[in-house]
PDB file of C-alpha atoms in Angstrom:
ATOM      1  CA  VAL A   1     -36.862  -4.507  45.418  1.00  0.00           C
ATOM      2  CA  GLY A   2     -40.195  -6.291  45.066  1.00  0.00           C
ATOM      3  CA  VAL A   3     -41.619  -5.515  48.500  1.00  0.00           C
ATOM      4  CA  GLY A   4     -43.826  -2.470  47.964  1.00  0.00           C
ATOM      5  CA  ALA A   5     -46.600  -1.937  45.457  1.00  0.00           C
ATOM      6  CA  GLU A   6     -45.356  -1.765  41.865  1.00  0.00           C
ATOM      7  CA  VAL A   7     -45.226   1.851  40.678  1.00  0.00           C
ATOM      8  CA  MET A   8     -47.014   2.311  37.352  1.00  0.00           C
ATOM      9  CA  HIS A   9     -46.919   6.081  36.976  1.00  0.00           C
ATOM     10  CA  PHE A  10     -46.040   9.315  38.750  1.00  0.00           C
ATOM     11  CA  LEU A  11     -48.466  12.224  38.423  1.00  0.00           C
ATOM     12  CA  ALA A  12     -46.123  15.175  38.731  1.00  0.00           C
ATOM     13  CA  SER A  13     -48.894  17.785  38.852  1.00  0.00           C
ATOM     14  CA  GLU A  14     -50.531  15.988  41.789  1.00  0.00           C
ATOM     15  CA  GLU A  15     -47.286  14.686  43.324  1.00  0.00           C
ATOM     16  CA  ALA A  16     -48.958  11.273  43.470  1.00  0.00           C
ATOM     17  CA  LEU A  17     -47.924   7.720  42.619  1.00  0.00           C
ATOM     18  CA  VAL A  18     -50.150   5.334  40.708  1.00  0.00           C
ATOM     19  CA  THR A  19     -49.419   1.775  41.856  1.00  0.00           C
ATOM     20  CA  ARG A  20     -50.598  -1.651  40.835  1.00  0.00           C
ATOM     21  CA  PHE A  21     -53.311  -3.097  43.090  1.00  0.00           C
ATOM     22  CA  ILE A  22     -52.002  -5.916  45.282  1.00  0.00           C
ATOM     23  CA  VAL A  23     -54.267  -8.934  45.498  1.00  0.00           C
ATOM     24  CA  GLY A  24     -53.748 -10.520  48.880  1.00  0.00           C
ATOM     25  CA  SER A  25     -54.783 -10.904  52.493  1.00  0.00           C
ATOM     26  CA  PRO A  26     -54.423  -8.374  55.311  1.00  0.00           C
ATOM     27  CA  ILE A  27     -52.342  -9.303  58.329  1.00  0.00           C
ATOM     28  CA  SER A  28     -53.313  -8.673  61.949  1.00  0.00           C
ATOM     29  CA  PRO A  29     -50.769  -8.076  64.735  1.00  0.00           C
ATOM     30  CA  GLU A  30     -51.569 -11.551  66.074  1.00  0.00           C
ATOM     31  CA  ILE A  31     -50.846 -13.176  62.709  1.00  0.00           C
ATOM     32  CA  ALA A  32     -47.707 -11.061  62.233  1.00  0.00           C
ATOM     33  CA  ALA A  33     -46.337 -12.402  65.533  1.00  0.00           C
ATOM     34  CA  GLN A  34     -46.754 -16.049  64.525  1.00  0.00           C
ATOM     35  CA  PRO A  35     -43.372 -17.672  63.766  1.00  0.00           C
ATOM     36  CA  GLY A  36     -44.168 -18.570  60.164  1.00  0.00           C
ATOM     37  CA  THR A  37     -45.419 -15.101  59.274  1.00  0.00           C
ATOM     38  CA  LEU A  38     -42.698 -13.447  61.343  1.00  0.00           C
ATOM     39  CA  ARG A  39     -40.011 -15.213  59.319  1.00  0.00           C
ATOM     40  CA  ARG A  40     -41.593 -14.032  56.049  1.00  0.00           C
ATOM     41  CA  ILE A  41     -41.910 -10.450  57.283  1.00  0.00           C
ATOM     42  CA  VAL A  42     -38.238 -10.516  58.246  1.00  0.00           C
ATOM     43  CA  ALA A  43     -37.380 -11.686  54.718  1.00  0.00           C
ATOM     44  CA  SER A  44     -39.234  -8.692  53.264  1.00  0.00           C
ATOM     45  CA  MET A  45     -37.504  -6.322  55.676  1.00  0.00           C
ATOM     46  CA  GLN A  46     -34.106  -7.717  54.732  1.00  0.00           C
ATOM     47  CA  ARG A  47     -34.824  -7.151  51.041  1.00  0.00           C
ATOM     48  CA  TYR A  48     -35.339  -3.427  51.379  1.00  0.00           C
ATOM     49  CA  HIS A  49     -32.729  -2.974  54.124  1.00  0.00           C
ATOM     50  CA  ARG A  50     -30.193  -4.407  51.662  1.00  0.00           C
ATOM     51  CA  GLY A  51     -31.571  -2.363  48.776  1.00  0.00           C
ATOM     52  CA  PRO A  52     -30.139   0.779  47.169  1.00  0.00           C
ATOM     53  CA  ALA A  53     -29.821   3.989  49.127  1.00  0.00           C
ATOM     54  CA  PHE A  54     -32.271   6.806  48.451  1.00  0.00           C
ATOM     55  CA  PRO A  55     -32.515  10.499  49.418  1.00  0.00           C
ATOM     56  CA  GLY A  56     -33.711  11.384  52.899  1.00  0.00           C
ATOM     57  CA  GLU A  57     -32.631  10.429  56.401  1.00  0.00           C
ATOM     58  CA  PHE A  58     -34.635   9.364  59.439  1.00  0.00           C
ATOM     59  CA  SER A  59     -33.750   9.522  63.121  1.00  0.00           C
ATOM     60  CA  PRO A  60     -36.464   9.041  65.759  1.00  0.00           C
ATOM     61  CA  PHE A  61     -34.621  11.407  68.069  1.00  0.00           C
ATOM     62  CA  THR A  62     -34.324  14.227  65.537  1.00  0.00           C
ATOM     63  CA  THR A  63     -37.964  13.627  64.627  1.00  0.00           C
ATOM     64  CA  VAL A  64     -39.048  13.931  68.278  1.00  0.00           C
ATOM     65  CA  ARG A  65     -37.198  17.230  68.638  1.00  0.00           C
ATOM     66  CA  ASN A  66     -38.742  18.553  65.427  1.00  0.00           C
ATOM     67  CA  TYR A  67     -42.256  17.489  66.461  1.00  0.00           C
ATOM     68  CA  HIS A  68     -41.767  19.081  69.874  1.00  0.00           C
ATOM     69  CA  HIS A  69     -40.632  22.375  68.360  1.00  0.00           C
ATOM     70  CA  LEU A  70     -43.532  22.479  65.895  1.00  0.00           C
ATOM     71  CA  ALA A  71     -46.087  21.487  68.538  1.00  0.00           C
ATOM     72  CA  LEU A  72     -44.958  24.360  70.761  1.00  0.00           C
ATOM     73  CA  GLU A  73     -45.473  26.754  67.853  1.00  0.00           C
ATOM     74  CA  TYR A  74     -49.090  25.569  67.704  1.00  0.00           C
ATOM     75  CA  GLY A  75     -49.593  26.122  71.415  1.00  0.00           C
ATOM     76  CA  VAL A  76     -49.579  22.476  72.484  1.00  0.00           C
ATOM     77  CA  THR A  77     -49.006  21.914  76.210  1.00  0.00           C
ATOM     78  CA  PHE A  78     -46.697  19.097  77.277  1.00  0.00           C
ATOM     79  CA  PRO A  79     -46.822  17.170  80.575  1.00  0.00           C
ATOM     80  CA  GLU A  80     -44.513  17.872  83.509  1.00  0.00           C
ATOM     81  CA  THR A  81     -42.606  14.665  82.757  1.00  0.00           C
ATOM     82  CA  LEU A  82     -41.092  16.250  79.625  1.00  0.00           C
ATOM     83  CA  PRO A  83     -37.645  17.049  81.152  1.00  0.00           C
ATOM     84  CA  ARG A  84     -37.260  13.442  82.305  1.00  0.00           C
ATOM     85  CA  VAL A  85     -38.397  12.189  78.905  1.00  0.00           C
ATOM     86  CA  PHE A  86     -35.725  14.254  77.143  1.00  0.00           C
ATOM     87  CA  THR A  87     -33.081  13.113  79.639  1.00  0.00           C
ATOM     88  CA  LEU A  88     -33.931   9.471  78.959  1.00  0.00           C
ATOM     89  CA  MET A  89     -33.975  10.066  75.213  1.00  0.00           C
ATOM     90  CA  ALA A  90     -30.536  11.676  75.393  1.00  0.00           C
ATOM     91  CA  GLN A  91     -29.221   8.595  77.198  1.00  0.00           C
ATOM     92  CA  ILE A  92     -30.612   6.327  74.485  1.00  0.00           C
ATOM     93  CA  GLU A  93     -29.297   8.512  71.679  1.00  0.00           C
ATOM     94  CA  GLU A  94     -25.839   8.691  73.237  1.00  0.00           C
ATOM     95  CA  ALA A  95     -25.690   4.926  73.784  1.00  0.00           C
ATOM     96  CA  LEU A  96     -26.685   4.242  70.176  1.00  0.00           C
ATOM     97  CA  GLY A  97     -24.429   6.870  68.659  1.00  0.00           C
ATOM     98  CA  THR A  98     -21.618   4.507  67.689  1.00  0.00           C
ATOM     99  CA  VAL A  99     -23.654   1.478  66.645  1.00  0.00           C
ATOM    100  CA  GLN A 100     -26.139   2.892  64.140  1.00  0.00           C
ATOM    101  CA  GLN A 101     -25.650   2.231  60.420  1.00  0.00           C
ATOM    102  CA  GLN A 102     -27.593   4.019  57.687  1.00  0.00           C
ATOM    103  CA  LYS A 103     -29.752   1.631  55.659  1.00  0.00           C
ATOM    104  CA  PRO A 104     -33.058   2.000  53.761  1.00  0.00           C
ATOM    105  CA  CYS A 105     -35.820   1.885  56.393  1.00  0.00           C
ATOM    106  CA  HIS A 106     -39.626   1.978  56.374  1.00  0.00           C
ATOM    107  CA  ASN A 107     -40.157   3.399  59.896  1.00  0.00           C
ATOM    108  CA  ASP A 108     -43.898   2.702  60.201  1.00  0.00           C
ATOM    109  CA  LEU A 109     -44.309  -1.074  60.403  1.00  0.00           C
ATOM    110  CA  LEU A 110     -47.915  -1.414  61.501  1.00  0.00           C
ATOM    111  CA  ALA A 111     -49.665  -4.686  60.714  1.00  0.00           C
ATOM    112  CA  SER A 112     -52.126  -2.682  58.605  1.00  0.00           C
ATOM    113  CA  ASN A 113     -49.240  -1.910  56.244  1.00  0.00           C
ATOM    114  CA  PHE A 114     -48.672  -5.608  55.429  1.00  0.00           C
ATOM    115  CA  ILE A 115     -50.389  -7.617  52.693  1.00  0.00           C
ATOM    116  CA  ASP A 116     -49.718 -11.310  52.093  1.00  0.00           C
ATOM    117  CA  ASP A 117     -49.894 -11.892  48.327  1.00  0.00           C
ATOM    118  CA  GLY A 118     -49.383 -15.624  48.795  1.00  0.00           C
ATOM    119  CA  ASP A 119     -45.692 -15.446  47.963  1.00  0.00           C
ATOM    120  CA  THR A 120     -44.294 -12.320  49.600  1.00  0.00           C
ATOM    121  CA  ILE A 121     -45.308 -10.138  52.511  1.00  0.00           C
ATOM    122  CA  ARG A 122     -45.772  -6.822  50.726  1.00  0.00           C
ATOM    123  CA  ILE A 123     -45.300  -3.587  52.650  1.00  0.00           C
ATOM    124  CA  LEU A 124     -47.283  -0.404  51.984  1.00  0.00           C
ATOM    125  CA  ASP A 125     -47.222   3.242  53.109  1.00  0.00           C
ATOM    126  CA  TRP A 126     -43.643   4.444  52.661  1.00  0.00           C
ATOM    127  CA  GLU A 127     -44.425   7.998  53.744  1.00  0.00           C
ATOM    128  CA  TYR A 128     -41.894   7.947  56.596  1.00  0.00           C
ATOM    129  CA  ALA A 129     -39.195   5.990  54.748  1.00  0.00           C
ATOM    130  CA  GLY A 130     -35.622   7.212  54.978  1.00  0.00           C
ATOM    131  CA  MET A 131     -32.053   6.112  55.448  1.00  0.00           C
ATOM    132  CA  GLY A 132     -31.706   5.130  59.084  1.00  0.00           C
ATOM    133  CA  ASP A 133     -31.008   2.470  61.693  1.00  0.00           C
ATOM    134  CA  ILE A 134     -32.535  -0.924  60.835  1.00  0.00           C
ATOM    135  CA  PHE A 135     -33.069  -1.490  64.554  1.00  0.00           C
ATOM    136  CA  PHE A 136     -35.691   1.242  64.532  1.00  0.00           C
ATOM    137  CA  ASP A 137     -37.633  -0.869  62.025  1.00  0.00           C
ATOM    138  CA  LEU A 138     -37.144  -3.925  64.237  1.00  0.00           C
ATOM    139  CA  GLY A 139     -38.128  -2.088  67.421  1.00  0.00           C
ATOM    140  CA  ASN A 140     -41.034  -0.313  65.743  1.00  0.00           C
ATOM    141  CA  PHE A 141     -42.327  -3.617  64.391  1.00  0.00           C
ATOM    142  CA  ALA A 142     -41.918  -5.259  67.803  1.00  0.00           C
ATOM    143  CA  VAL A 143     -43.851  -2.618  69.725  1.00  0.00           C
ATOM    144  CA  ASN A 144     -46.581  -2.314  67.083  1.00  0.00           C
ATOM    145  CA  GLN A 145     -47.208  -6.063  67.241  1.00  0.00           C
ATOM    146  CA  SER A 146     -46.853  -6.142  71.064  1.00  0.00           C
ATOM    147  CA  LEU A 147     -44.105  -8.764  70.855  1.00  0.00           C
ATOM    148  CA  ASP A 148     -42.944 -10.108  74.203  1.00  0.00           C
ATOM    149  CA  HIS A 149     -39.242 -10.571  74.959  1.00  0.00           C
ATOM    150  CA  GLU A 150     -39.185 -14.144  73.647  1.00  0.00           C
ATOM    151  CA  ARG A 151     -40.735 -13.075  70.334  1.00  0.00           C
ATOM    152  CA  CYS A 152     -38.222 -10.217  70.107  1.00  0.00           C
ATOM    153  CA  VAL A 153     -35.418 -12.740  70.492  1.00  0.00           C
ATOM    154  CA  LEU A 154     -37.007 -14.874  67.764  1.00  0.00           C
ATOM    155  CA  LEU A 155     -37.281 -11.801  65.524  1.00  0.00           C
ATOM    156  CA  LEU A 156     -33.534 -11.209  65.886  1.00  0.00           C
ATOM    157  CA  GLN A 157     -32.743 -14.872  65.324  1.00  0.00           C
ATOM    158  CA  TYR A 158     -34.704 -14.827  62.074  1.00  0.00           C
ATOM    159  CA  TYR A 159     -32.987 -11.615  60.991  1.00  0.00           C
ATOM    160  CA  PHE A 160     -29.378 -12.267  62.030  1.00  0.00           C
ATOM    161  CA  GLY A 161     -29.264 -16.008  62.669  1.00  0.00           C
ATOM    162  CA  GLU A 162     -28.679 -15.340  66.363  1.00  0.00           C
ATOM    163  CA  ALA A 163     -29.743 -12.924  69.088  1.00  0.00           C
ATOM    164  CA  LYS A 164     -26.690 -11.282  70.637  1.00  0.00           C
ATOM    165  CA  PRO A 165     -27.148  -9.371  73.909  1.00  0.00           C
ATOM    166  CA  ALA A 166     -26.033  -6.155  72.179  1.00  0.00           C
ATOM    167  CA  ASP A 167     -28.662  -6.610  69.470  1.00  0.00           C
ATOM    168  CA  ILE A 168     -31.371  -7.426  72.011  1.00  0.00           C
ATOM    169  CA  ALA A 169     -30.487  -4.214  73.843  1.00  0.00           C
ATOM    170  CA  HIS A 170     -30.446  -2.262  70.572  1.00  0.00           C
ATOM    171  CA  LEU A 171     -33.901  -3.533  69.602  1.00  0.00           C
ATOM    172  CA  HIS A 172     -35.422  -2.734  72.986  1.00  0.00           C
ATOM    173  CA  LEU A 173     -33.920   0.770  73.063  1.00  0.00           C
ATOM    174  CA  MET A 174     -35.338   1.491  69.620  1.00  0.00           C
ATOM    175  CA  ARG A 175     -38.642   0.027  70.755  1.00  0.00           C
ATOM    176  CA  LEU A 176     -38.645   2.777  73.364  1.00  0.00           C
ATOM    177  CA  GLY A 177     -37.659   5.252  70.652  1.00  0.00           C
ATOM    178  CA  SER A 178     -40.649   4.177  68.588  1.00  0.00           C
ATOM    179  CA  ASP A 179     -43.063   5.013  71.402  1.00  0.00           C
ATOM    180  CA  LEU A 180     -41.402   8.404  71.767  1.00  0.00           C
ATOM    181  CA  ARG A 181     -41.826   9.145  68.076  1.00  0.00           C
ATOM    182  CA  GLU A 182     -45.485   8.090  68.186  1.00  0.00           C
ATOM    183  CA  SER A 183     -46.142  10.177  71.285  1.00  0.00           C
ATOM    184  CA  PHE A 184     -44.667  13.378  69.903  1.00  0.00           C
ATOM    185  CA  TRP A 185     -46.410  12.829  66.570  1.00  0.00           C
ATOM    186  CA  GLY A 186     -49.619  12.715  68.587  1.00  0.00           C
ATOM    187  CA  PHE A 187     -48.758  15.932  70.421  1.00  0.00           C
ATOM    188  CA  LEU A 188     -48.116  17.651  67.088  1.00  0.00           C
ATOM    189  CA  GLN A 189     -51.428  16.417  65.703  1.00  0.00           C
ATOM    190  CA  MET A 190     -53.161  17.989  68.716  1.00  0.00           C
ATOM    191  CA  GLY A 191     -52.104  21.320  67.283  1.00  0.00           C
ATOM    192  CA  VAL A 192     -52.534  20.796  63.549  1.00  0.00           C
ATOM    193  CA  SER A 193     -55.061  18.041  62.848  1.00  0.00           C
ATOM    194  CA  GLU A 194     -58.727  18.687  62.094  1.00  0.00           C
ATOM    195  CA  LEU A 195     -59.648  14.996  62.253  1.00  0.00           C
ATOM    196  CA  ASP A 196     -62.148  13.731  64.813  1.00  0.00           C
ATOM    197  CA  PHE A 197     -59.596  11.673  66.728  1.00  0.00           C
ATOM    198  CA  ASP A 198     -58.421  11.782  70.339  1.00  0.00           C
ATOM    199  CA  TYR A 199     -54.772  12.699  69.775  1.00  0.00           C
ATOM    200  CA  HIS A 200     -54.462  13.768  73.416  1.00  0.00           C
ATOM    201  CA  GLU A 201     -55.140  10.202  74.555  1.00  0.00           C
ATOM    202  CA  TYR A 202     -52.911   8.803  71.799  1.00  0.00           C
ATOM    203  CA  ALA A 203     -49.956  11.013  72.703  1.00  0.00           C
ATOM    204  CA  HIS A 204     -50.212  10.389  76.434  1.00  0.00           C
ATOM    205  CA  HIS A 205     -50.733   6.644  75.947  1.00  0.00           C
ATOM    206  CA  HIS A 206     -47.445   6.291  74.081  1.00  0.00           C
ATOM    207  CA  LEU A 207     -45.573   8.640  76.404  1.00  0.00           C
ATOM    208  CA  ASN A 208     -46.806   6.838  79.512  1.00  0.00           C
ATOM    209  CA  ARG A 209     -45.951   3.470  77.975  1.00  0.00           C
ATOM    210  CA  PHE A 210     -42.448   4.750  77.226  1.00  0.00           C
ATOM    211  CA  LEU A 211     -41.949   5.810  80.848  1.00  0.00           C
ATOM    212  CA  GLN A 212     -43.503   2.627  82.234  1.00  0.00           C
ATOM    213  CA  ASN A 213     -41.317   0.426  80.037  1.00  0.00           C
ATOM    214  CA  VAL A 214     -38.196   2.298  81.107  1.00  0.00           C
ATOM    215  CA  GLU A 215     -39.068   1.695  84.760  1.00  0.00           C
ATOM    216  CA  ALA A 216     -40.056  -1.957  84.268  1.00  0.00           C
ATOM    217  CA  SER A 217     -37.074  -2.931  82.118  1.00  0.00           C
ATOM    218  CA  PRO A 218     -33.308  -3.393  82.556  1.00  0.00           C
ATOM    219  CA  PHE A 219     -32.858   0.024  80.937  1.00  0.00           C
ATOM    220  CA  GLU A 220     -29.422   0.794  82.372  1.00  0.00           C
ATOM    221  CA  GLN A 221     -28.230  -2.665  81.355  1.00  0.00           C
ATOM    222  CA  TRP A 222     -29.393  -2.092  77.778  1.00  0.00           C
ATOM    223  CA  LEU A 223     -27.496   1.214  77.648  1.00  0.00           C
ATOM    224  CA  LYS A 224     -24.301  -0.638  78.570  1.00  0.00           C
ATOM    225  CA  GLU A 225     -24.813  -3.798  76.515  1.00  0.00           C
ATOM    226  CA  VAL A 226     -25.669  -2.082  73.237  1.00  0.00           C
ATOM    227  CA  ASN A 227     -22.016  -1.078  72.765  1.00  0.00           C
ATOM    228  CA  HIS A 228     -20.626  -4.547  73.487  1.00  0.00           C
ATOM    229  CA  ALA A 229     -21.197  -6.461  70.261  1.00  0.00           C
TER     230      ALA A 229
END
């Protein structure tokens, strides 16, 4: 759809893609949050969200459960807040159950995955791509760029032409879901990764931010509003 790097060849023996090098400029979270760049990023997101379906599904909630199960197998210890975390996640998942639509999604919209080629904001690193809820992409992008509420509203206005209360709630709930996914990915890496990186701090940072944002936000209101389009 003209958003990712152009695929030149697939090396079956290595299970690797050979792509054309993209000449362009990197984008920081601060630049990504600027209205002009934000509008262009939204245009790129819309292109692949409206693109053809492909094999594979993605749900942040299923992913969290899978990461948790695997992490336990590797002997990872979880904090005492885990039961509350799963209760909150169940509330989010239940509230979103009737409003999610399966579309092509990227699911890892860090600023480091964007390149401005002068015409289009190109998006790299499709490792976590799958058919899923576009609001996870929107919420994941919002939390990765530390967008405030006003910028989140602007993001929705660029995407849909307006920012309905139900869509605002949907974005913020998936923003919480993004932190959950990141946290449990970090817990899993504590058990499997050999990299010299503090995954303990990473996992707890995202989990604590999830809990703090639940407490500091109109969480119960979002759960109600998301089903009132």
